[in-house]
XYZ file of C-alpha atoms in Angstrom:
491
model
C -0.030 -0.129 0.003
C 1.713 3.273 0.521
C 5.531 4.333 1.443
C 4.730 7.909 2.189
C 4.962 9.665 5.379
C 3.994 7.720 9.129
C 1.025 9.793 9.575
C -1.139 8.700 6.421
C 0.087 5.328 6.682
C -2.075 3.775 8.715
C -4.927 5.062 7.082
C -3.017 3.569 3.880
C -0.303 0.647 4.741
C -2.832 -0.821 7.268
C -5.234 -1.344 4.575
C -2.965 -3.571 2.988
C -0.590 -4.412 5.081
C -1.932 -4.055 9.077
C -2.260 -7.995 9.084
C 0.173 -8.998 11.973
C 3.871 -7.831 12.728
C 5.122 -4.455 14.631
C 4.407 -1.946 11.635
C 5.554 1.524 12.420
C 2.310 3.765 10.932
C 0.430 6.386 13.055
C -3.528 6.575 12.303
C -6.525 8.987 12.288
C -7.520 10.992 14.420
C -9.664 9.421 17.301
C -13.581 10.857 17.188
C -14.687 12.471 20.408
C -18.168 12.057 20.984
C -21.002 11.964 23.887
C -23.303 9.062 24.442
C -25.914 10.703 22.324
C -24.355 12.691 19.610
C -20.982 13.090 18.345
C -20.335 16.901 18.611
C -18.654 19.540 15.775
C -15.897 21.479 16.163
C -16.964 25.270 15.836
C -14.059 27.218 16.480
C -15.471 30.617 15.869
C -19.062 30.058 17.708
C -21.458 30.816 15.174
C -23.369 27.415 15.497
C -22.158 25.864 12.561
C -19.528 22.852 12.157
C -15.887 24.075 11.191
C -13.932 21.342 9.724
C -9.871 20.986 10.605
C -7.544 19.198 8.367
C -4.013 18.691 7.869
C -1.861 19.015 5.056
C 1.263 17.948 7.321
C 3.559 16.359 3.890
C 3.186 20.033 3.005
C 6.492 22.313 1.830
C 6.624 25.448 4.190
C 9.220 27.775 2.617
C 10.951 25.756 0.753
C 11.152 22.919 3.599
C 9.763 19.981 3.071
C 6.984 18.018 4.857
C 6.934 20.720 7.529
C 3.240 20.794 7.533
C 0.156 22.298 7.279
C -3.495 22.894 9.110
C -6.292 23.764 6.969
C -9.356 24.895 8.851
C -12.599 25.397 6.800
C -15.637 27.316 8.188
C -19.301 26.308 8.042
C -21.588 28.661 6.204
C -25.089 27.928 5.052
C -23.978 26.923 2.042
C -21.095 24.649 3.409
C -17.673 24.204 3.368
C -15.166 26.082 0.451
C -12.016 27.327 0.578
C -13.719 31.087 0.293
C -13.627 31.001 4.431
C -10.849 29.477 5.583
C -7.432 29.698 7.832
C -4.054 28.116 6.482
C -1.823 27.858 9.226
C 1.913 26.681 9.359
C 4.600 26.677 12.276
C 6.050 30.313 9.869
C 1.877 31.795 10.891
C 2.252 34.212 13.259
C 1.109 33.316 16.296
C 1.653 29.614 16.394
C 4.375 28.252 18.364
C 7.635 27.007 16.764
C 9.236 27.341 13.480
C 8.674 25.595 10.318
C 11.402 22.976 9.858
C 11.649 19.695 6.860
C 9.768 16.950 8.339
C 7.726 18.309 11.571
C 4.623 17.280 10.025
C 2.893 19.669 11.813
C -0.742 18.539 11.941
C 0.298 14.913 12.473
C -2.543 14.500 14.686
C -5.264 16.999 15.952
C -7.836 17.020 18.219
C -10.755 19.524 19.381
C -11.924 20.610 22.330
C -13.073 24.063 24.463
C -9.822 23.093 26.524
C -9.875 26.879 28.254
C -13.720 26.881 28.797
C -13.973 30.268 26.784
C -16.991 28.999 24.850
C -14.692 28.773 21.476
C -13.241 25.235 20.191
C -9.842 25.290 20.129
C -7.594 22.569 18.216
C -4.441 20.536 19.169
C -2.025 20.123 17.134
C 0.633 17.316 16.762
C 4.224 17.922 15.427
C 5.593 14.487 15.483
C 8.530 14.872 13.659
C 9.776 17.886 15.621
C 13.343 18.020 16.436
C 13.576 19.753 20.085
C 17.255 20.962 20.576
C 18.887 17.640 20.060
C 16.488 15.562 20.263
C 16.019 14.291 17.026
C 11.692 13.158 16.583
C 10.911 14.399 19.672
C 8.011 15.871 19.188
C 6.086 18.658 19.571
C 2.716 19.869 20.627
C 0.365 23.080 20.222
C -2.692 24.430 21.486
C -4.205 27.140 18.734
C -6.905 28.814 20.463
C -10.454 29.498 19.358
C -12.004 32.749 18.643
C -14.884 35.377 17.017
C -12.467 34.980 14.103
C -11.883 30.978 14.357
C -8.526 29.472 14.127
C -6.728 32.657 13.906
C -2.514 31.352 14.442
C -2.946 32.371 18.650
C -1.360 29.725 20.384
C 0.631 28.238 22.864
C 2.954 25.085 23.389
C 2.141 21.942 25.654
C 5.314 21.134 27.194
C 6.226 17.165 26.631
C 6.412 16.166 30.765
C 8.832 12.984 29.574
C 11.356 14.062 26.842
C 13.496 11.558 27.709
C 11.294 8.852 28.107
C 10.022 8.677 24.330
C 9.978 10.483 20.894
C 6.812 11.454 19.161
C 5.652 13.667 21.321
C 1.858 14.283 20.043
C 1.439 11.671 17.329
C -1.797 10.343 18.696
C -4.090 13.171 20.581
C -7.828 12.577 21.496
C -9.761 14.941 23.760
C -12.869 14.380 26.157
C -14.022 14.701 29.875
C -12.436 11.563 31.440
C -13.330 12.326 34.756
C -16.746 14.496 34.104
C -15.699 17.552 36.181
C -16.944 20.021 32.916
C -13.548 20.457 31.410
C -12.278 18.755 28.412
C -9.222 16.905 28.748
C -6.655 16.053 26.609
C -4.874 12.301 26.111
C -1.492 12.062 24.820
C 0.153 9.354 22.980
C 4.268 9.158 21.707
C 6.478 6.233 20.102
C 5.797 4.978 23.967
C 2.731 2.879 25.181
C 2.374 5.070 28.350
C -0.001 7.482 27.324
C -0.491 10.875 29.370
C -3.678 12.803 30.266
C -3.275 16.647 30.580
C -6.588 17.588 32.601
C -8.869 20.338 31.680
C -8.343 23.939 32.292
C -5.441 24.711 30.047
C -4.230 28.357 31.082
C -3.592 30.864 28.557
C 0.821 29.423 28.698
C -0.364 25.892 27.827
C -0.236 24.582 31.220
C -2.928 21.678 32.224
C -5.293 21.363 35.437
C -3.183 18.802 36.249
C -1.534 15.005 35.075
C -0.991 11.964 34.812
C -0.718 8.720 33.026
C -1.920 5.777 31.705
C -0.532 2.684 30.496
C -2.949 0.257 28.209
C -1.260 -3.465 27.491
C 0.113 -2.463 24.023
C 3.444 -3.016 22.508
C 5.282 0.225 22.979
C 8.604 0.474 21.540
C 11.191 3.381 19.816
C 8.598 2.047 16.285
C 5.709 1.756 18.049
C 3.158 3.357 20.621
C -0.278 3.371 19.883
C -1.675 3.554 16.831
C -5.340 5.678 17.439
C -7.056 7.489 20.009
C -10.584 7.327 20.025
C -12.960 9.096 22.611
C -16.080 8.702 23.744
C -18.918 7.970 26.427
C -19.381 4.134 25.928
C -21.332 2.933 29.210
C -23.616 6.285 29.304
C -22.340 7.416 32.376
C -21.433 11.101 31.238
C -17.381 10.749 31.676
C -15.405 10.093 28.447
C -14.205 6.756 27.702
C -11.285 6.105 26.023
C -10.833 3.459 22.886
C -7.000 2.867 22.250
C -6.249 0.717 18.747
C -2.463 -1.022 19.063
C -0.475 -4.256 18.817
C -0.910 -6.474 21.012
C 2.469 -8.009 23.111
C 0.867 -11.394 24.111
C 1.972 -13.717 20.450
C 4.961 -13.958 18.125
C 2.601 -12.053 15.503
C 2.080 -8.349 17.454
C -1.651 -8.798 15.777
C -3.928 -5.190 16.084
C -5.940 -5.153 19.125
C -8.204 -2.278 20.316
C -8.489 -1.944 23.973
C -11.241 0.073 26.246
C -10.335 2.086 29.357
C -13.448 3.876 31.172
C -13.235 7.068 32.116
C -14.357 7.503 35.869
C -14.258 10.146 38.665
C -10.500 9.985 38.832
C -10.043 10.275 34.906
C -8.833 6.975 32.889
C -9.053 3.914 34.743
C -7.039 1.171 33.567
C -8.277 -1.245 36.168
C -11.259 -1.531 33.864
C -9.551 -2.178 30.433
C -11.465 -5.232 28.247
C -9.898 -5.770 25.121
C -11.849 -5.574 21.821
C -12.235 -6.178 17.949
C -9.890 -4.688 16.220
C -9.160 -2.442 13.489
C -7.230 0.872 13.661
C -9.589 3.626 12.551
C -12.156 4.153 15.091
C -15.371 6.066 16.039
C -17.258 6.023 18.840
C -21.429 7.448 18.588
C -24.905 6.495 19.664
C -26.380 4.393 16.579
C -29.053 2.877 17.770
C -30.126 6.068 20.051
C -30.048 4.199 23.479
C -27.939 6.525 25.530
C -24.669 4.565 24.883
C -22.071 5.030 22.433
C -21.421 1.980 19.819
C -17.780 1.821 18.670
C -17.213 1.335 14.994
C -13.587 -0.047 13.926
C -12.592 -0.445 10.339
C -9.810 -3.660 9.965
C -9.531 -3.020 6.449
C -7.012 -5.432 5.957
C -7.422 -8.923 4.139
C -7.930 -12.093 5.791
C -4.747 -14.171 5.279
C -0.682 -12.531 5.200
C 1.026 -13.403 1.954
C 2.104 -16.033 3.332
C -1.152 -17.851 3.945
C -1.168 -16.945 8.052
C -4.626 -16.549 9.401
C -5.598 -13.092 10.419
C -8.048 -12.848 13.381
C -11.141 -11.043 12.978
C -10.196 -10.190 9.638
C -12.470 -10.410 6.201
C -11.413 -10.641 2.509
C -10.987 -6.869 1.493
C -11.733 -5.690 4.627
C -14.527 -5.702 7.988
C -16.194 -2.827 10.238
C -17.263 -4.430 13.391
C -19.625 -2.217 15.671
C -19.521 -3.070 18.952
C -22.890 -1.995 20.933
C -22.208 -0.021 24.321
C -24.176 -0.588 27.674
C -24.055 0.417 30.924
C -20.935 -1.600 32.201
C -19.307 -0.900 28.775
C -18.805 -2.723 25.397
C -21.166 -5.039 24.558
C -21.874 -7.374 21.220
C -19.934 -7.525 18.270
C -21.273 -7.659 14.945
C -19.215 -7.607 11.742
C -19.829 -6.168 8.656
C -18.381 -6.465 4.830
C -19.167 -5.955 1.685
C -20.987 -8.755 1.412
C -23.415 -8.219 4.546
C -26.911 -8.396 3.107
C -26.966 -5.084 0.044
C -23.975 -3.617 1.531
C -22.509 -1.615 -2.055
C -19.865 -3.362 -3.351
C -18.094 -7.005 -2.830
C -15.599 -8.070 -1.050
C -12.240 -8.383 -2.831
C -9.044 -8.330 -1.781
C -7.483 -4.761 -1.048
C -10.453 -3.213 -1.332
C -9.668 -1.822 2.069
C -12.801 -1.432 3.716
C -13.176 0.550 7.001
C -10.093 2.508 5.726
C -11.915 5.433 7.117
C -15.089 5.939 9.302
C -17.071 8.433 10.907
C -20.487 8.633 12.466
C -23.182 11.309 12.226
C -27.177 11.906 12.166
C -27.509 12.676 7.932
C -31.252 12.546 8.669
C -31.954 14.224 11.599
C -33.619 11.202 12.896
C -31.287 10.629 16.201
C -29.875 7.615 15.316
C -26.108 8.135 13.820
C -25.103 7.040 10.650
C -21.875 6.033 9.516
C -19.110 6.888 6.434
C -16.937 3.864 5.728
C -14.156 4.622 3.294
C -13.143 2.432 0.610
C -10.182 3.735 -0.301
C -8.559 0.604 -2.446
C -11.915 0.524 -4.331
C -10.949 -0.571 -8.322
C -13.623 1.413 -10.703
C -13.933 -0.038 -14.052
C -9.969 0.040 -15.144
C -8.991 2.773 -12.483
C -6.951 1.063 -9.478
C -7.344 2.166 -5.662
C -9.151 4.848 -6.958
C -11.764 4.669 -4.125
C -15.221 4.980 -3.241
C -17.509 5.802 0.171
C -20.609 4.275 1.614
C -23.381 4.694 3.598
C -25.114 3.469 6.027
C -27.806 4.298 8.095
C -28.351 4.260 11.514
C -31.842 2.522 13.077
C -32.904 1.286 16.705
C -31.870 -1.576 16.126
C -28.171 -0.797 14.729
C -27.050 -0.093 11.481
C -29.420 -0.956 8.732
C -27.100 -3.580 5.930
C -30.522 -4.112 4.234
C -31.668 -1.134 2.528
C -31.115 2.647 1.982
C -27.609 2.469 1.817
C -25.595 4.710 -0.834
C -22.000 4.583 -2.794
C -19.894 7.568 -3.808
C -17.478 7.693 -6.264
C -15.868 10.498 -7.846
C -17.410 8.816 -10.876
C -20.717 9.110 -9.424
C -23.211 11.191 -11.133
C -22.305 14.474 -9.276
C -19.464 14.165 -7.456
C -16.614 16.485 -8.472
C -13.622 14.599 -9.913
C -13.212 11.687 -11.971
C -12.131 7.677 -10.673
C -8.183 7.737 -11.326
C -5.784 5.411 -10.319
C -4.745 5.971 -6.177
C -6.914 8.710 -5.411
C -8.364 6.618 -2.719
C -11.249 8.798 -2.401
C -12.430 8.313 1.103
C -8.923 8.345 2.536
C -10.446 10.230 5.326
C -14.353 10.999 6.295
C -16.325 13.544 8.010
C -19.585 13.678 8.588
C -20.561 16.846 10.514
C -23.442 19.740 10.093
C -21.299 22.210 8.291
C -24.446 24.393 7.379
C -26.599 24.782 10.805
C -29.590 22.797 9.477
C -29.419 19.804 12.088
C -28.102 17.221 9.859
C -24.487 16.212 9.209
C -22.913 16.879 5.688
C -20.574 14.305 4.324
C -16.856 15.707 3.857
C -14.210 13.080 1.799
C -10.509 13.444 1.531
C -8.500 11.997 -1.124
C -5.455 11.452 -2.426
C -5.602 12.962 -5.254
C -3.030 13.950 -8.195
C -0.087 11.727 -6.626
C -0.286 12.553 -2.867
C -1.426 16.512 -3.511
C -5.076 15.557 -2.341
C -8.317 16.846 -2.057
C -11.627 17.475 -0.186
C -14.989 17.055 -2.058
C -18.743 17.989 0.345
C -21.043 16.061 -0.250
C -24.087 17.789 1.677
C -27.445 16.611 3.360
C -30.710 17.148 1.846
C -32.514 16.429 5.250
C -32.933 12.616 4.147
C -29.435 11.686 1.980
C -26.419 12.758 1.013
C -26.701 14.425 -1.973
C -24.427 15.578 -4.961
C -26.507 18.463 -5.468
C -24.700 21.932 -4.106
C -21.311 19.528 -4.093
C -17.986 20.998 -4.981
C -14.324 20.401 -4.191
C -11.490 21.869 -2.593
C -8.234 21.677 -3.930
C -4.529 22.759 -2.548
C -3.856 24.430 -5.266
C -6.594 27.432 -3.594
C -6.279 26.849 -0.397
C -2.954 27.854 0.160
C -1.078 24.977 0.554
C 1.694 24.184 -1.975
C 1.472 21.586 -4.320
C 5.500 20.618 -4.606
C 5.802 16.501 -3.173
C 2.923 15.131 -2.015
C 1.452 17.271 0.660
C -1.740 14.922 1.242
C -4.564 17.734 1.576
C -7.500 16.510 3.562
C -5.920 13.233 4.639
C -6.127 13.603 8.139
C -9.176 15.291 9.488
C -9.558 16.982 13.308
C -12.180 15.030 15.491
């Protein structure tokens, strides 16, 4: 699959290769969610959802892979490059200086970290050199305001720089102790996670700090793959799902763990193993008051040498683990061969490559967008597609009502081309303010330049009426190299 930069690879390389063994990739940002809804980012306080994403492979002032962050602001007609901020470490007020390999925007997470009513965004720069510490990693919070994310921000110090590298490579925001303040979970290339308690000061000092260590591999080249925050057991405290590699077998298979929130924060005494998947989302699909865990195991069921991969399927599989008052409950697997799910399971389709939850039709049941980034259409290889499955009182509907979009679909901008990987990242968010979630899809368009496609909700389903594409060239991002514009949305 991909040999691109590490940030992209776990949306990419896992799909073809993450079947076992200690791969050295990172994954998409966690989806912050409470038990009933998936909150949207509102950086400027206007009531419409805003969409932030990285171009962490972008050149900045001639510096390769220095990285940028793009924020598209919601309007009555959706998102476009007309109302945006594009920021790098060379932007006024942003901590640091753009340097080659910093990968600013490698991972991101939003929440109102300072309690002023505007969402802020935490931005990791996993390749940041800190003094003589190569790839020590960097983390900043950029503050929201009535004008949005303008660049005003602070550095969040690494509390243990000699214990790990790539500080800030994984981020997830949530209220893990239920005190009403947004906390931030931070990963590195070590298994130990740092939880920075809410109540961040203007200088970036958190309200407190503690660590948790899930049973994943923590080596120089590993650590967590992804962090996902959401209230699974409905107790009003955010829980955390950690995607990683298990350390109990010789294969080091992908394995995920549930860590519950408590009055004292994340409690490792309640850790539970989950079905595999590297990209995870949490939200209440069946509207029963408990957050459901959706994980994308987008790799094939067997390795090239014939080894059988646990809980995987040909062409990829999505696992839905339904929430209960005691945490994760029963799990259901979905493939492209399930019911009337669009498509057919084929090798390296990468079904479940990306995931996001949102309420497209306003019925209070959350719907699921699934990236099928390796889908071949006609003669186009790895051109990609997006599948929409709608939520009901009994869970996701796999027998009727599903939708599928590719760049060859009528009304969708663009064309099916080799390695576009349409659906490389996904966001379901109400960016128009009508109470219905719209679809924003990323791609690896044009040899890694990347692109973002906006498809609005018409009130009952995703529609192509009013759709548009958003390109790096119109958004202040250089197409030198492989910026991967839109490959990592903030959650």
